[in-house]
XYZ file of C-alpha atoms in Angstrom:
441
model
C 47.548 -39.063 -19.159
C 45.143 -36.315 -18.087
C 43.829 -38.357 -15.150
C 47.328 -38.815 -13.769
C 48.027 -35.081 -14.018
C 44.784 -34.407 -12.154
C 45.724 -36.975 -9.536
C 49.113 -35.313 -9.104
C 47.508 -31.890 -8.675
C 45.011 -33.333 -6.174
C 47.816 -34.938 -4.155
C 49.773 -31.674 -4.065
C 46.696 -29.726 -2.999
C 45.786 -32.209 -0.253
C 49.371 -32.242 1.027
C 49.359 -28.451 1.255
C 46.097 -28.498 3.209
C 47.329 -31.210 5.566
C 50.334 -29.221 6.812
C 48.352 -27.002 9.237
C 46.203 -29.976 10.312
C 49.257 -31.924 11.481
C 50.555 -29.040 13.567
C 49.321 -28.551 17.158
C 46.053 -26.676 17.052
C 45.593 -23.277 18.584
C 43.088 -22.923 21.353
C 39.596 -22.956 19.871
C 37.522 -19.845 20.166
C 34.827 -20.182 22.774
C 31.652 -20.646 20.737
C 29.450 -19.838 23.717
C 30.998 -16.362 23.933
C 30.140 -15.721 20.278
C 26.574 -16.966 20.718
C 26.175 -14.877 23.857
C 27.321 -11.735 22.022
C 24.842 -12.370 19.187
C 21.924 -12.982 21.520
C 22.858 -9.954 23.641
C 22.657 -7.803 20.506
C 19.287 -9.320 19.651
C 17.943 -8.559 23.146
C 19.175 -4.976 22.842
C 17.479 -4.636 19.457
C 14.177 -5.928 20.872
C 14.413 -3.441 23.738
C 15.147 -0.569 21.354
C 12.140 -1.416 19.204
C 9.915 -1.742 22.268
C 11.098 1.616 23.629
C 10.553 3.260 20.237
C 6.989 1.934 20.112
C 7.512 -0.089 16.927
C 7.205 -3.428 18.759
C 4.220 -4.197 21.042
C 5.021 -5.263 24.597
C 3.543 -8.725 24.024
C 5.687 -9.306 20.942
C 8.754 -7.973 22.772
C 8.156 -10.369 25.658
C 7.759 -13.289 23.265
C 10.934 -12.327 21.429
C 12.919 -12.054 24.668
C 11.669 -15.460 25.801
C 12.716 -17.050 22.503
C 16.182 -15.447 22.625
C 16.706 -16.574 26.221
C 15.660 -20.113 25.278
C 18.225 -20.149 22.474
C 20.895 -18.858 24.860
C 20.219 -21.715 27.299
C 20.300 -24.218 24.427
C 23.633 -22.802 23.257
C 25.081 -23.165 26.760
C 23.974 -26.798 26.984
C 25.358 -27.518 23.520
C 28.683 -25.914 24.425
C 29.008 -28.066 27.546
C 28.274 -31.237 25.593
C 30.722 -30.365 22.836
C 33.413 -29.522 25.367
C 33.052 -32.884 27.082
C 33.273 -34.792 23.811
C 36.176 -32.788 22.390
C 38.316 -33.194 25.541
C 38.066 -36.977 25.362
C 38.656 -37.399 21.656
C 40.942 -34.528 20.645
C 44.023 -36.711 20.283
C 42.717 -39.184 17.718
C 40.584 -36.525 15.949
C 43.805 -34.738 15.093
C 44.881 -37.586 12.841
C 41.436 -38.663 11.590
C 40.948 -35.760 9.170
C 44.388 -36.054 7.492
C 43.905 -39.813 7.117
C 40.512 -39.372 5.445
C 41.896 -36.654 3.172
C 44.480 -39.099 1.867
C 42.388 -42.264 1.708
C 39.273 -40.871 0.007
C 41.014 -39.321 -3.070
C 43.123 -42.464 -3.556
C 40.044 -44.674 -3.317
C 38.134 -42.423 -5.753
C 41.004 -42.500 -8.246
C 41.258 -46.272 -8.100
C 37.504 -46.660 -8.535
C 37.484 -44.262 -11.492
C 40.351 -46.073 -13.240
C 38.502 -49.367 -12.711
C 35.001 -48.327 -13.769
C 35.344 -45.021 -15.601
C 36.093 -44.198 -19.232
C 38.808 -41.522 -19.241
C 38.984 -41.400 -23.040
C 35.266 -40.784 -23.564
C 34.635 -37.259 -24.971
C 32.553 -34.905 -22.854
C 28.879 -34.365 -23.687
C 27.531 -30.808 -23.269
C 24.804 -30.633 -20.655
C 22.398 -28.851 -22.979
C 22.560 -31.755 -25.435
C 21.616 -34.353 -22.857
C 17.959 -35.365 -22.583
C 16.309 -34.186 -19.405
C 15.883 -37.037 -16.983
C 12.309 -37.578 -15.801
C 11.772 -37.142 -12.061
C 12.333 -40.389 -10.219
C 9.381 -41.758 -8.253
C 11.879 -42.676 -5.547
C 13.252 -39.136 -5.289
C 13.429 -37.683 -1.813
C 10.370 -35.581 -0.884
C 10.671 -31.832 -0.584
C 11.745 -30.678 2.879
C 9.013 -29.722 5.320
C 8.682 -26.218 6.732
C 10.179 -27.383 10.035
C 13.165 -28.892 8.217
C 13.649 -25.692 6.209
C 13.604 -23.619 9.405
C 16.123 -25.940 11.058
C 18.427 -25.845 8.014
C 18.299 -22.026 7.827
C 19.082 -21.714 11.526
C 21.983 -24.120 11.158
C 23.405 -21.993 8.339
C 23.006 -18.861 10.451
C 24.764 -20.515 13.380
C 27.768 -21.000 11.121
C 27.438 -17.651 9.298
C 25.268 -15.112 11.176
C 25.591 -12.557 8.350
C 24.369 -14.822 5.533
C 21.480 -12.765 3.956
C 20.238 -15.695 1.883
C 19.868 -17.823 5.012
C 18.092 -14.952 6.775
C 15.604 -14.583 3.906
C 15.081 -18.353 3.780
C 14.405 -18.393 7.532
C 11.914 -15.514 7.298
C 10.157 -17.153 4.350
C 9.873 -20.471 6.184
C 8.584 -18.791 9.363
C 5.962 -16.979 7.262
C 4.896 -20.252 5.634
C 4.688 -21.864 9.101
C 2.289 -19.070 10.154
C 0.036 -19.623 7.105
C 1.270 -16.542 5.259
C 1.396 -14.136 8.224
C 4.733 -12.322 8.560
C 5.370 -12.794 12.290
C 7.788 -10.604 14.320
C 10.611 -13.218 14.136
C 10.134 -13.459 10.364
C 10.066 -9.680 10.038
C 13.293 -9.465 12.063
C 14.974 -11.984 9.745
C 13.891 -10.072 6.629
C 15.084 -6.756 8.065
C 18.483 -8.212 8.862
C 18.664 -9.702 5.348
C 17.777 -6.339 3.793
C 20.414 -4.582 5.910
C 23.030 -6.879 4.404
C 21.598 -6.918 0.863
C 19.326 -3.931 0.016
C 18.296 -5.593 -3.282
C 17.059 -8.881 -1.759
C 13.709 -9.439 -3.563
C 12.339 -11.886 -0.989
C 13.019 -9.520 1.898
C 11.466 -6.591 0.020
C 8.338 -8.549 -0.861
C 7.693 -9.988 2.585
C 8.434 -6.750 4.437
C 5.876 -5.110 2.165
C 3.464 -7.927 2.979
C 4.087 -7.337 6.697
C 3.321 -3.633 6.250
C 0.112 -4.450 4.379
C -0.941 -6.938 7.075
C -0.198 -4.289 9.728
C -2.517 -1.787 8.022
C 0.160 0.415 6.431
C -0.845 -0.146 2.808
C 0.934 3.020 1.644
C 4.317 1.812 2.917
C 3.694 -1.644 1.418
C 2.931 -0.167 -2.005
C 6.031 2.047 -1.908
C 8.234 -0.938 -1.083
C 6.617 -3.110 -3.771
C 6.973 -0.325 -6.334
C 10.709 -0.255 -5.570
C 10.821 -4.049 -5.986
C 8.956 -3.786 -9.297
C 11.426 -1.208 -10.611
C 14.435 -3.331 -9.605
C 13.071 -6.570 -11.080
C 14.139 -7.713 -14.562
C 11.540 -6.869 -17.245
C 10.784 -10.575 -17.841
C 10.708 -11.609 -14.172
C 7.936 -14.248 -13.931
C 6.694 -12.939 -10.589
C 5.932 -9.421 -11.880
C 2.319 -10.107 -13.004
C 1.414 -11.580 -9.612
C 3.238 -8.771 -7.776
C 1.403 -6.122 -9.779
C -1.934 -7.820 -9.179
C -1.177 -7.862 -5.434
C -0.363 -4.153 -5.564
C -3.666 -3.508 -7.326
C -5.687 -5.416 -4.713
C -3.970 -3.837 -1.699
C -4.382 -0.340 -3.130
C -8.049 -0.936 -3.923
C -8.774 -2.430 -0.489
C -7.125 0.559 1.226
C -8.822 3.151 -0.977
C -5.488 4.382 -2.364
C -4.729 5.355 -5.986
C -4.318 2.195 -8.018
C -0.642 1.902 -9.113
C 0.077 1.417 -12.772
C 2.953 -0.390 -14.463
C 5.940 1.804 -15.349
C 5.711 3.477 -18.744
C 8.522 4.988 -20.826
C 8.989 8.704 -20.053
C 7.896 11.210 -22.660
C 10.448 13.262 -24.553
C 11.358 16.607 -22.909
C 8.921 19.347 -23.684
C 6.107 17.034 -24.780
C 2.839 16.158 -23.093
C 1.940 12.923 -24.836
C -0.485 10.604 -23.027
C 0.500 7.200 -21.752
C 0.851 4.334 -24.266
C -2.526 3.008 -25.369
C -4.295 6.362 -25.074
C -6.165 7.785 -28.074
C -3.769 9.677 -30.319
C -4.433 13.436 -30.007
C -4.366 15.725 -33.017
C -1.529 18.275 -33.409
C -3.894 21.036 -32.261
C -4.819 19.045 -29.169
C -1.127 18.374 -28.430
C -0.338 22.095 -28.694
C -3.276 22.983 -26.446
C -2.113 20.456 -23.816
C 1.363 22.026 -23.531
C 0.173 24.787 -21.225
C -2.036 22.631 -18.995
C -1.298 21.598 -15.434
C -0.929 17.837 -14.767
C -4.486 17.712 -13.382
C -5.904 19.560 -16.408
C -3.878 17.346 -18.729
C -5.313 14.231 -17.040
C -8.820 15.596 -17.497
C -8.093 16.282 -21.172
C -6.820 12.722 -21.674
C -9.883 11.307 -19.953
C -12.067 13.483 -22.206
C -10.397 11.977 -25.293
C -10.972 8.477 -23.906
C -14.652 9.153 -23.300
C -14.981 10.685 -26.765
C -13.454 7.579 -28.379
C -15.772 5.367 -26.334
C -18.850 7.349 -27.426
C -17.819 7.264 -31.093
C -17.288 3.493 -31.078
C -20.610 2.819 -29.361
C -22.442 4.993 -31.874
C -20.929 3.103 -34.836
C -22.497 -0.107 -36.209
C -21.240 -3.029 -34.114
C -18.658 -5.487 -35.437
C -16.951 -3.259 -38.008
C -13.482 -4.591 -38.843
C -12.058 -1.078 -39.148
C -13.019 -0.375 -35.512
C -11.041 -3.277 -34.024
C -7.821 -1.312 -33.496
C -9.805 1.557 -31.977
C -11.413 -0.837 -29.462
C -7.929 -2.109 -28.547
C -6.688 1.473 -28.041
C -9.691 2.143 -25.858
C -9.096 -1.052 -23.863
C -5.461 -0.139 -23.234
C -6.421 3.397 -22.250
C -9.009 2.125 -19.758
C -6.410 -0.236 -18.272
C -3.866 2.573 -17.872
C -6.502 4.686 -16.120
C -7.273 1.816 -13.732
C -10.788 1.261 -15.167
C -10.309 -2.469 -15.527
C -14.011 -3.367 -15.805
C -14.364 -1.066 -18.805
C -11.078 -2.359 -20.218
C -12.405 -5.935 -20.066
C -15.482 -4.899 -22.059
C -13.384 -3.108 -24.709
C -11.075 -6.117 -25.121
C -14.146 -8.338 -25.536
C -15.488 -6.024 -28.270
C -12.181 -6.193 -30.151
C -11.988 -9.975 -29.700
C -15.501 -10.365 -31.113
C -14.310 -8.753 -34.341
C -11.104 -10.827 -34.583
C -9.454 -13.116 -32.033
C -6.799 -11.395 -29.921
C -3.121 -12.319 -30.189
C -1.341 -13.852 -27.143
C 0.200 -10.505 -26.093
C -3.269 -8.937 -26.155
C -4.676 -11.893 -24.220
C -2.125 -11.136 -21.483
C -3.431 -7.558 -21.179
C -7.038 -8.790 -21.191
C -6.264 -11.375 -18.497
C -4.492 -8.759 -16.337
C -7.529 -6.499 -16.555
C -9.636 -9.407 -15.262
C -7.155 -10.345 -12.511
C -6.939 -6.804 -11.150
C -10.635 -6.966 -10.279
C -10.320 -10.101 -8.127
C -10.824 -9.446 -4.444
C -8.089 -10.632 -2.031
C -8.420 -14.366 -1.380
C -11.065 -14.855 -4.102
C -10.804 -17.033 -7.217
C -11.290 -15.716 -10.775
C -14.823 -15.804 -12.131
C -16.046 -17.690 -15.216
C -15.300 -14.855 -17.678
C -11.783 -14.443 -16.326
C -11.234 -18.210 -16.417
C -12.258 -18.339 -20.068
C -9.675 -15.689 -20.994
C -6.987 -17.309 -18.811
C -7.628 -20.713 -20.422
C -7.153 -19.193 -23.877
C -3.938 -17.577 -22.637
C -2.704 -20.882 -21.206
C -3.432 -22.629 -24.500
C -1.453 -19.984 -26.405
C 1.355 -19.791 -23.816
C 1.427 -22.970 -21.654
C 4.188 -21.479 -19.451
C 2.494 -18.153 -18.778
C 2.862 -17.412 -15.048
C -0.354 -15.379 -14.758
C -2.476 -18.132 -16.318
C -0.849 -20.914 -14.275
C -1.319 -19.141 -10.953
C -4.929 -17.995 -11.357
C -6.176 -21.095 -13.170
C -4.687 -23.055 -10.271
C -6.676 -20.860 -7.873
C -9.837 -21.423 -9.927
C -9.316 -25.204 -9.968
C -8.711 -25.235 -6.208
C -11.923 -23.248 -5.577
C -13.884 -25.687 -7.774
C -12.572 -28.691 -5.809
C -10.116 -29.946 -8.432
C -7.117 -29.920 -6.080
C -5.024 -32.172 -8.342
C -5.297 -29.741 -11.281
C -4.464 -26.835 -8.958
C -1.325 -28.589 -7.661
C -0.260 -29.514 -11.210
C -0.442 -25.929 -12.474
C 1.242 -24.482 -9.382
C 4.080 -27.030 -9.632
C 4.638 -26.018 -13.254
C 4.784 -22.371 -12.186
C 7.142 -23.166 -9.296
C 9.582 -24.836 -11.702
C 9.660 -21.645 -13.798
C 10.449 -19.306 -10.908
C 14.032 -18.420 -9.985
C 15.362 -19.527 -6.615
C 15.008 -16.033 -5.127
C 11.465 -15.363 -6.380
C 9.571 -13.715 -3.507
C 6.393 -15.767 -4.001
C 8.038 -19.206 -3.847
C 7.172 -19.866 -0.188
C 3.547 -18.820 -0.674
C 3.271 -21.019 -3.762
C 4.863 -24.005 -2.002
C 2.343 -23.614 0.818
C -0.541 -23.662 -1.671
C 0.867 -26.796 -3.310
C 1.123 -28.572 0.051
C -2.460 -27.551 0.855
C -3.722 -28.844 -2.492
C -1.798 -32.129 -2.240
C -2.951 -32.617 1.347
C -6.554 -32.213 0.222
C -6.031 -34.802 -2.538
C -4.692 -37.354 -0.052
């Protein structure tokens, strides 16, 4: 009975939609005029940026040439479409209504013949996950992704998701360099959606590649604050912020920490716990003096632990406090040593392994792979948490550097499957996977 009610509703809906199709059509809007208006705006934007000095003359000339090429292509396409539509408009008018009637009727007949209308529904979560088919279609190439994004923009010029996808694909095509066309796409996407994570990440990357590390770090800090606490890309984003800041000689940014209660001057989490007298004395200090006092407590804890007999069980928590304090202060090499001291007394828990691994990762130079000590910690983290994004990414980088391209691709594919569709590092990760798989072949 239900299937017949659905068929009746479908027939009524299709009939309603067919009414305007059977009437004489209004004159179609000239698509060439719309394209011309869009490209004219783009040319004006290029000229404004060139006049303001934000776009070099060479890049402006290249952008103008590309826009003019697209304008010529649009004119040719409009002529071809006009010729075809004039010769086939009469029978096209009836083709769509005919298909709208035939296809639902055919589908209903096929379902009644082969389907099982009385079978109860099975929740998706209860169904076993189907293994990937070896005959599945391969992932689209960068060129295909660019073409698809441009096709979407031709239909909807204000689609921010298509703009971000186009910018991401253009960046992947340029081996990770955010080119002027990609930057333009990301800016337009951000104008339409100020919270677009891909646009924020890649515009920050463009600023870093252009030498403006301060602007890149400010943009990435805003992205970090807007991201969900469990966003899988946060560890990699924070590591990137650490490397860019260190390479530019800027203060190393730290992860956000909960604000202290009003009227208090407590140190950041992980710092040695001051005594009540020390807390009272810190109330009247300036921020710089307070930072010096905190650093003095850290150094005092370090000296006390080093003077004590090594390996004492009662000192393990103190070594962990010292390690966390060093990490908050940006002294990652000293944090790594303190974590190792605590681990030598008793093996660290997975959450502590994450902090230890981050301290290692923050010392990696841009483009370099993790060293043997970092790999050992990351492998322990991967064993404890097989889906940990930090371990998957950097162990993949280590495997790639050692020549094991298959292991690198396997880990990066696992990480890619964990990332949401709008994760800002997806394009970069897909490029690394293609590079690793190409090397295997």
